[in-house]
Short mmCIF file of C-alpha atoms and ligand atoms in Angstrom, two decimals:
data_model
loop_
_atom_site.label_atom_id
_atom_site.label_comp_id
_atom_site.label_asym_id
_atom_site.label_seq_id
_atom_site.Cartn_x
_atom_site.Cartn_y
_atom_site.Cartn_z
CA MET X 1 0.00 0.00 0.00
CA SER X 2 1.38 3.39 -0.96
CA ILE X 3 1.69 6.15 1.62
CA SER X 4 -1.12 8.19 0.11
CA ASN X 5 -3.45 5.20 0.14
CA GLN X 6 -2.60 4.61 3.74
CA GLU X 7 -3.59 8.17 4.55
CA ASN X 8 -6.87 7.88 2.69
CA TYR X 9 -7.64 4.69 4.48
CA ASN X 10 -7.00 6.30 7.84
CA GLU X 11 -9.11 9.31 7.07
CA LYS X 12 -12.09 7.18 6.26
CA SER X 13 -11.62 5.06 9.31
CA ILE X 14 -14.11 4.77 12.07
CA LEU X 15 -13.39 3.31 15.46
CA HIS X 16 -16.25 1.03 16.21
CA LEU X 17 -17.16 -0.56 19.53
CA GLN X 18 -19.42 -3.52 19.01
CA ASN X 19 -21.46 -4.55 22.02
CA ILE X 20 -18.63 -4.49 24.56
CA ARG X 21 -19.17 -6.27 27.84
CA LYS X 22 -16.64 -6.50 30.62
CA ILE X 23 -16.97 -8.71 33.64
CA TYR X 24 -13.98 -8.58 35.99
CA PRO X 25 -12.81 -11.82 37.66
CA ASN X 26 -14.57 -10.77 40.89
CA GLY X 27 -17.88 -10.82 39.01
CA LYS X 28 -18.25 -7.04 38.67
CA GLU X 29 -19.88 -6.19 35.33
CA ALA X 30 -18.24 -2.86 34.52
CA LEU X 31 -19.58 -2.58 30.95
CA LYS X 32 -22.97 -3.97 30.02
CA GLY X 33 -22.96 -3.99 26.22
CA VAL X 34 -21.57 -0.73 24.89
CA SER X 35 -21.74 0.12 21.18
CA LEU X 36 -20.27 3.27 19.73
CA ASP X 37 -18.89 4.79 16.51
CA LEU X 38 -16.11 7.35 16.74
CA THR X 39 -15.02 9.56 13.81
CA PRO X 40 -12.39 12.35 13.88
CA GLY X 41 -13.22 15.02 16.46
CA ILE X 42 -13.39 15.27 20.23
CA TYR X 43 -15.74 13.05 22.19
CA GLY X 44 -16.33 13.64 25.87
CA LEU X 45 -16.91 10.43 27.82
CA LEU X 46 -18.75 11.77 30.84
CA GLY X 47 -19.76 9.83 33.92
CA PRO X 48 -19.31 9.69 37.70
CA ASN X 49 -16.57 7.66 39.36
CA GLY X 50 -17.16 3.96 38.85
CA ALA X 51 -19.24 4.44 35.69
CA GLY X 52 -16.86 2.28 33.63
CA LYS X 53 -14.94 5.00 31.77
CA SER X 54 -11.44 3.67 32.46
CA THR X 55 -12.57 0.11 31.72
CA MET X 56 -13.92 1.23 28.35
CA ILE X 57 -10.74 3.16 27.62
CA LYS X 58 -8.47 0.26 28.50
CA ILE X 59 -10.47 -1.96 26.15
CA ILE X 60 -10.25 0.61 23.34
CA THR X 61 -6.49 0.85 23.83
CA GLY X 62 -6.18 -2.94 23.74
CA LEU X 63 -4.72 -3.09 27.26
CA LEU X 64 -7.68 -5.03 28.58
CA ASP X 65 -9.68 -7.78 26.89
CA ALA X 66 -13.43 -7.46 26.69
CA THR X 67 -15.49 -10.38 27.95
CA GLU X 68 -17.71 -10.00 24.89
CA GLY X 69 -17.71 -7.77 21.84
CA GLU X 70 -15.09 -6.28 19.56
CA VAL X 71 -13.25 -3.05 18.85
CA ILE X 72 -12.87 -2.48 15.12
CA TYR X 73 -10.82 0.19 13.38
CA GLY X 74 -11.79 0.58 9.75
CA TYR X 75 -12.57 -3.00 8.86
CA GLU X 76 -10.20 -4.78 11.17
CA ASN X 77 -10.29 -5.99 14.76
CA ILE X 78 -7.68 -4.07 16.76
CA LYS X 79 -6.35 -7.35 18.15
CA GLN X 80 -5.44 -8.41 14.61
CA MET X 81 -3.91 -5.00 13.86
CA ASP X 82 -1.81 -5.24 17.02
CA ARG X 83 1.41 -3.33 16.23
CA ARG X 84 -0.19 -1.31 13.43
CA TYR X 85 -2.89 -0.21 15.86
CA ARG X 86 -0.43 0.74 18.56
CA LYS X 87 1.42 2.85 15.99
CA ILE X 88 -1.60 5.09 15.43
CA LEU X 89 -2.72 5.16 19.07
CA GLY X 90 -1.83 7.72 21.72
CA TYR X 91 -2.92 6.98 25.28
CA MET X 92 -2.79 9.11 28.38
CA PRO X 93 -3.62 6.89 31.37
CA GLN X 94 -5.47 8.07 34.46
CA GLN X 95 -2.75 7.03 36.87
CA GLN X 96 0.48 8.97 36.93
CA LYS X 97 2.89 6.09 36.68
CA LEU X 98 6.03 7.90 35.72
CA TYR X 99 9.65 7.05 36.21
CA GLU X 100 10.52 9.52 38.92
CA THR X 101 14.26 9.29 38.40
CA PHE X 102 14.01 9.95 34.64
CA THR X 103 14.24 13.44 33.28
CA GLY X 104 11.34 14.64 31.09
CA THR X 105 13.44 14.22 27.96
CA ARG X 106 14.60 10.74 28.90
CA PHE X 107 11.03 9.66 29.62
CA LEU X 108 9.89 10.79 26.16
CA TRP X 109 12.81 9.00 24.52
CA TYR X 110 11.93 5.86 26.46
CA MET X 111 8.28 6.05 25.36
CA ALA X 112 9.31 6.76 21.74
CA THR X 113 11.42 3.61 21.82
CA LEU X 114 8.53 1.56 23.19
CA LYS X 115 6.36 2.91 20.39
CA GLY X 116 8.97 1.78 17.88
CA MET X 117 9.59 5.27 16.55
CA ALA X 118 12.56 5.88 14.28
CA LYS X 119 15.41 7.65 16.07
CA GLU X 120 15.50 10.55 13.63
CA GLU X 121 11.78 11.08 14.00
CA ALA X 122 11.97 11.05 17.81
CA LYS X 123 14.85 13.52 17.69
CA LYS X 124 12.68 15.92 15.71
CA GLN X 125 9.49 15.46 17.69
CA ILE X 126 10.63 15.37 21.32
CA PRO X 127 11.88 18.98 21.59
CA ARG X 128 8.82 20.19 19.71
CA LEU X 129 6.40 18.33 21.97
CA LEU X 130 8.21 19.56 25.07
CA GLU X 131 7.74 23.07 23.78
CA VAL X 132 4.08 22.54 22.97
CA VAL X 133 3.29 21.34 26.51
CA ASN X 134 5.50 24.08 27.89
CA LEU X 135 8.11 21.85 29.50
CA SER X 136 11.21 22.81 27.51
CA GLU X 137 12.80 24.44 30.50
CA ALA X 138 12.04 21.58 32.88
CA ALA X 139 12.97 18.86 30.37
CA GLY X 140 16.36 18.23 31.95
CA ARG X 141 14.99 17.94 35.49
CA LYS X 142 13.95 14.71 37.18
CA ILE X 143 10.24 13.89 37.00
CA GLY X 144 10.26 13.32 40.77
CA HIS X 145 10.57 17.09 41.17
CA TYR X 146 7.70 17.92 38.79
CA SER X 147 4.39 19.33 40.03
CA GLY X 148 1.15 17.42 39.31
CA GLY X 149 0.42 19.70 36.39
CA MET X 150 3.85 19.18 34.87
CA LYS X 151 3.46 15.41 35.14
CA GLN X 152 0.07 15.59 33.42
CA ARG X 153 1.57 17.66 30.62
CA LEU X 154 4.43 15.22 30.20
CA LEU X 155 1.94 12.33 30.03
CA LEU X 156 0.06 14.24 27.37
CA ALA X 157 3.29 14.82 25.43
CA GLN X 158 4.07 11.08 25.36
CA ALA X 159 0.54 10.37 24.12
CA LEU X 160 1.21 12.72 21.21
CA LEU X 161 4.43 11.06 20.07
CA ASP X 162 4.28 9.95 16.44
CA ASP X 163 1.18 12.09 15.75
CA PRO X 164 -1.46 9.46 16.60
CA LYS X 165 -4.69 9.19 14.62
CA ILE X 166 -6.49 8.05 17.75
CA LEU X 167 -5.91 9.88 21.01
CA ILE X 168 -7.37 8.47 24.21
CA LEU X 169 -7.22 10.61 27.34
CA ASP X 170 -8.35 9.33 30.73
CA GLU X 171 -9.11 12.22 33.12
CA PRO X 172 -6.36 14.42 31.64
CA THR X 173 -6.97 17.31 34.04
CA ALA X 174 -7.13 15.25 37.25
CA GLY X 175 -5.38 17.02 40.10
CA LEU X 176 -4.74 20.23 38.17
CA ASP X 177 -5.48 23.75 39.34
CA PRO X 178 -8.01 25.79 37.31
CA ARG X 179 -5.36 27.56 35.26
CA GLU X 180 -3.68 24.34 34.25
CA ARG X 181 -7.03 22.77 33.44
CA ILE X 182 -7.81 25.55 31.00
CA ARG X 183 -4.40 25.30 29.44
CA ILE X 184 -4.61 21.52 28.91
CA ARG X 185 -8.15 21.85 27.58
CA ASN X 186 -7.21 24.53 25.05
CA PHE X 187 -4.23 22.54 24.01
CA ILE X 188 -6.27 19.38 23.42
CA SER X 189 -8.78 21.28 21.33
CA GLU X 190 -5.96 22.70 19.20
CA ILE X 191 -4.27 19.41 18.38
CA ALA X 192 -7.48 17.45 17.89
CA ARG X 193 -8.37 18.57 14.41
CA ASP X 194 -7.82 15.45 12.30
CA LYS X 195 -7.81 12.90 15.11
CA ILE X 196 -10.32 10.75 16.89
CA VAL X 197 -10.06 12.04 20.45
CA LEU X 198 -11.86 10.37 23.34
CA LEU X 199 -11.60 12.27 26.61
CA ALA X 200 -12.95 10.62 29.75
CA THR X 201 -13.87 12.85 32.66
CA HIS X 202 -16.30 13.38 35.50
CA VAL X 203 -15.77 17.15 35.26
CA VAL X 204 -18.20 18.94 32.94
CA PRO X 205 -16.07 22.02 32.15
CA ASP X 206 -13.31 19.75 30.80
CA ILE X 207 -15.39 18.98 27.73
CA GLU X 208 -18.12 21.61 27.71
CA CYS X 209 -16.72 23.83 24.97
CA ILE X 210 -14.47 21.43 23.08
CA ALA X 211 -16.45 18.21 22.56
CA LYS X 212 -18.34 17.70 19.32
CA GLU X 213 -20.26 14.96 21.06
CA ILE X 214 -20.77 13.86 24.65
CA ILE X 215 -21.33 10.27 25.69
CA LEU X 216 -23.04 9.84 29.06
CA LEU X 217 -21.93 6.61 30.74
CA ASN X 218 -23.53 5.35 33.94
CA GLU X 219 -23.05 1.96 35.59
CA GLY X 220 -21.63 0.45 32.41
CA VAL X 221 -24.39 1.67 30.12
CA ILE X 222 -24.45 4.57 27.63
CA ILE X 223 -27.56 6.38 28.82
CA ASP X 224 -27.45 9.17 26.26
CA GLN X 225 -25.23 10.65 23.60
CA GLY X 226 -25.29 13.80 21.48
CA THR X 227 -23.90 17.25 20.81
CA PRO X 228 -23.73 19.46 23.91
CA PHE X 229 -26.44 21.61 22.30
CA ASN X 230 -28.84 18.70 21.85
CA LEU X 231 -28.23 17.26 25.32
CA ILE X 232 -28.90 20.65 26.85
CA ARG X 233 -32.02 21.19 24.73
CA LYS X 234 -33.58 18.03 26.16
CA LEU X 235 -33.63 19.67 29.60
CA GLU X 236 -35.48 22.77 28.40
CA GLY X 237 -38.53 23.21 30.65
CA LYS X 238 -37.08 21.11 33.48
CA VAL X 239 -34.90 23.70 35.21
CA TRP X 240 -36.48 26.13 37.67
CA GLU X 241 -35.34 29.09 39.72
CA LYS X 242 -36.68 30.94 42.77
CA VAL X 243 -35.51 32.95 45.78
CA VAL X 244 -36.19 31.07 49.03
CA SER X 245 -35.48 31.63 52.72
CA SER X 246 -32.81 29.58 54.49
CA GLU X 247 -35.53 27.51 56.28
CA GLU X 248 -37.20 26.70 52.97
CA LEU X 249 -33.85 25.77 51.52
CA GLU X 250 -33.25 23.30 54.35
CA ASN X 251 -36.44 21.40 53.49
CA MET X 252 -35.81 21.61 49.79
CA HIS X 253 -32.77 19.34 50.01
CA LYS X 254 -35.03 16.41 50.89
CA ASP X 255 -37.23 16.35 47.82
CA HIS X 256 -35.59 18.48 45.18
CA LEU X 257 -32.61 18.00 42.94
CA ILE X 258 -30.76 21.26 43.58
CA SER X 259 -28.50 22.30 40.76
CA ASN X 260 -27.20 25.56 42.14
CA MET X 261 -27.71 28.14 44.87
CA VAL X 262 -26.42 31.64 45.36
CA SER X 263 -26.75 33.77 48.47
CA VAL X 264 -28.72 36.95 47.67
CA SER X 265 -29.96 39.84 49.83
CA ASP X 266 -33.36 38.28 50.65
CA GLY X 267 -32.35 34.61 50.93
CA PHE X 268 -31.00 32.13 48.40
CA LEU X 269 -31.47 32.03 44.67
CA VAL X 270 -32.01 28.31 44.12
CA LYS X 271 -32.02 26.37 40.88
CA ILE X 272 -33.70 22.96 40.80
CA ILE X 273 -34.21 20.32 38.14
CA ASP X 274 -37.60 18.68 37.90
CA ASP X 275 -39.59 17.03 35.11
CA ASN X 276 -42.79 18.52 36.44
CA ASN X 277 -44.09 22.05 36.20
CA GLN X 278 -43.17 23.99 39.38
CA GLU X 279 -45.84 26.39 40.55
CA GLY X 280 -44.35 29.75 41.53
CA TRP X 281 -40.95 28.99 39.99
CA LYS X 282 -39.44 30.53 36.90
CA ALA X 283 -38.26 28.23 34.10
CA VAL X 284 -34.64 28.96 33.14
CA HIS X 285 -32.31 27.70 30.42
CA PRO X 286 -30.43 24.52 31.31
CA THR X 287 -26.65 24.13 31.25
CA LEU X 288 -24.46 21.09 30.67
CA GLU X 289 -23.92 20.93 34.43
CA ASP X 290 -27.69 20.46 34.73
CA VAL X 291 -27.48 17.65 32.15
CA TYR X 292 -24.89 15.94 34.33
CA LEU X 293 -26.99 16.26 37.48
CA TYR X 294 -30.18 15.20 35.76
CA ASN X 295 -28.59 12.04 34.37
CA PHE X 296 -26.31 11.02 37.20
CA GLU X 297 -27.68 12.50 40.43
CA ARG X 298 -31.39 12.03 39.87
CA VAL X 299 -31.10 8.33 40.62
CA ASN X 300 -29.59 9.01 44.06
CA TYR X 301 -32.12 11.69 44.79
CA LYS X 302 -35.04 9.48 43.80
CA GLY X 303 -33.61 6.75 46.02
CA LYS X 304 -33.36 9.11 48.98
CA LYS X 305 -36.85 10.39 48.45
CA LEU X 306 -38.28 6.89 48.73
CA ALA X 307 -36.41 6.15 51.93
P1 ADP K 1 -14.47 5.00 36.06
O1 ADP K 1 -13.20 5.11 35.28
O2 ADP K 1 -15.66 5.52 35.34
O3 ADP K 1 -14.35 5.60 37.42
P2 ADP K 1 -13.83 2.16 36.17
O4 ADP K 1 -13.84 1.64 34.78
O5 ADP K 1 -12.51 2.43 36.78
O6 ADP K 1 -14.78 3.45 36.27
O7 ADP K 1 -14.61 1.14 37.10
C1 ADP K 1 -15.90 0.65 36.77
C2 ADP K 1 -16.32 -0.36 37.82
O8 ADP K 1 -15.52 -1.52 37.72
C3 ADP K 1 -16.18 0.14 39.25
O9 ADP K 1 -17.23 -0.40 40.02
C4 ADP K 1 -14.85 -0.45 39.69
O10 ADP K 1 -14.82 -0.64 41.07
C5 ADP K 1 -14.82 -1.77 38.95
N1 ADP K 1 -13.45 -2.20 38.61
C6 ADP K 1 -12.50 -1.50 37.97
N2 ADP K 1 -11.38 -2.22 37.82
C7 ADP K 1 -11.61 -3.42 38.40
C8 ADP K 1 -10.85 -4.62 38.57
N3 ADP K 1 -9.61 -4.72 38.12
N4 ADP K 1 -11.45 -5.65 39.22
C9 ADP K 1 -12.70 -5.55 39.68
N5 ADP K 1 -13.48 -4.47 39.53
C10 ADP K 1 -12.96 -3.40 38.90
MG1 MG K 2 -11.47 6.18 35.63
#
């Protein structure tokens, strides 16, 4: 296959998850039949802790075997592609398992070697990537002395080695301060153009403005999926606002899903989410944060209400 054909083939490729189930040896069913098509662009995989995000990501990266189902890239199972798949895959794991005694540069060289990159290519890319993630100055220092944010950026840099077609990021902003979060987010949105990017997070702002599509995962099931705009639109007419006294607010916790509250001069401006029309409340436009609460917190709240 010529180089240009290879490129065409990649461009047309879709990453396809076909009915993925995962049951861990202890019997925990972490994924209960997940099907998904990913094309170039940023996907936000959103769900609370324990939803199955990391399990799904490890299966997509080929690190973990599914109990049932397949991951297919183009027309081929990723298991069959093996090395060819790993060549086009960049993965940023959730856990910071870095070699603390390595310098930043040495770590990237080590990862480039594991990826099977040509020496000349690594020599070109490593300084550029260090610059892009703003670590040029720290590149000669030992990773053990890096801050959490610097480690995250270094992990992101290694995921970008060899310009992967598929970029999988598991909680890339975990443990970062707000400024670093914004920086990583902007950076991801810049480099994502021609890639399939899957970004797992339980933090709405991480994906709010950059994801072309959001996948809501709860207890191993995709419960909804769509553009941020469409997900938000579904909540239109379900979000309500009113000023209440602090006593009223106390009672409200029991039987209302509270999305937000702000202290104002005459009490609290409270925002709730409810399917039903709320007498005396004003309907307001929903946000993606409301989408999160509606899909992931409502279950808990309903449970509490029954008790
Ligand atoms: P998330 O990344 O969304 O927080 P995970 O994929 O890490 O979710 O976990 C999904 C579920 O599977 C959780 O209930 C978790 O406790 C369980 N789980 C994860 N890894 C293992 C494992 N190696 N063995 C058993 N259960 C696991
Ligand atoms: Mg996880």
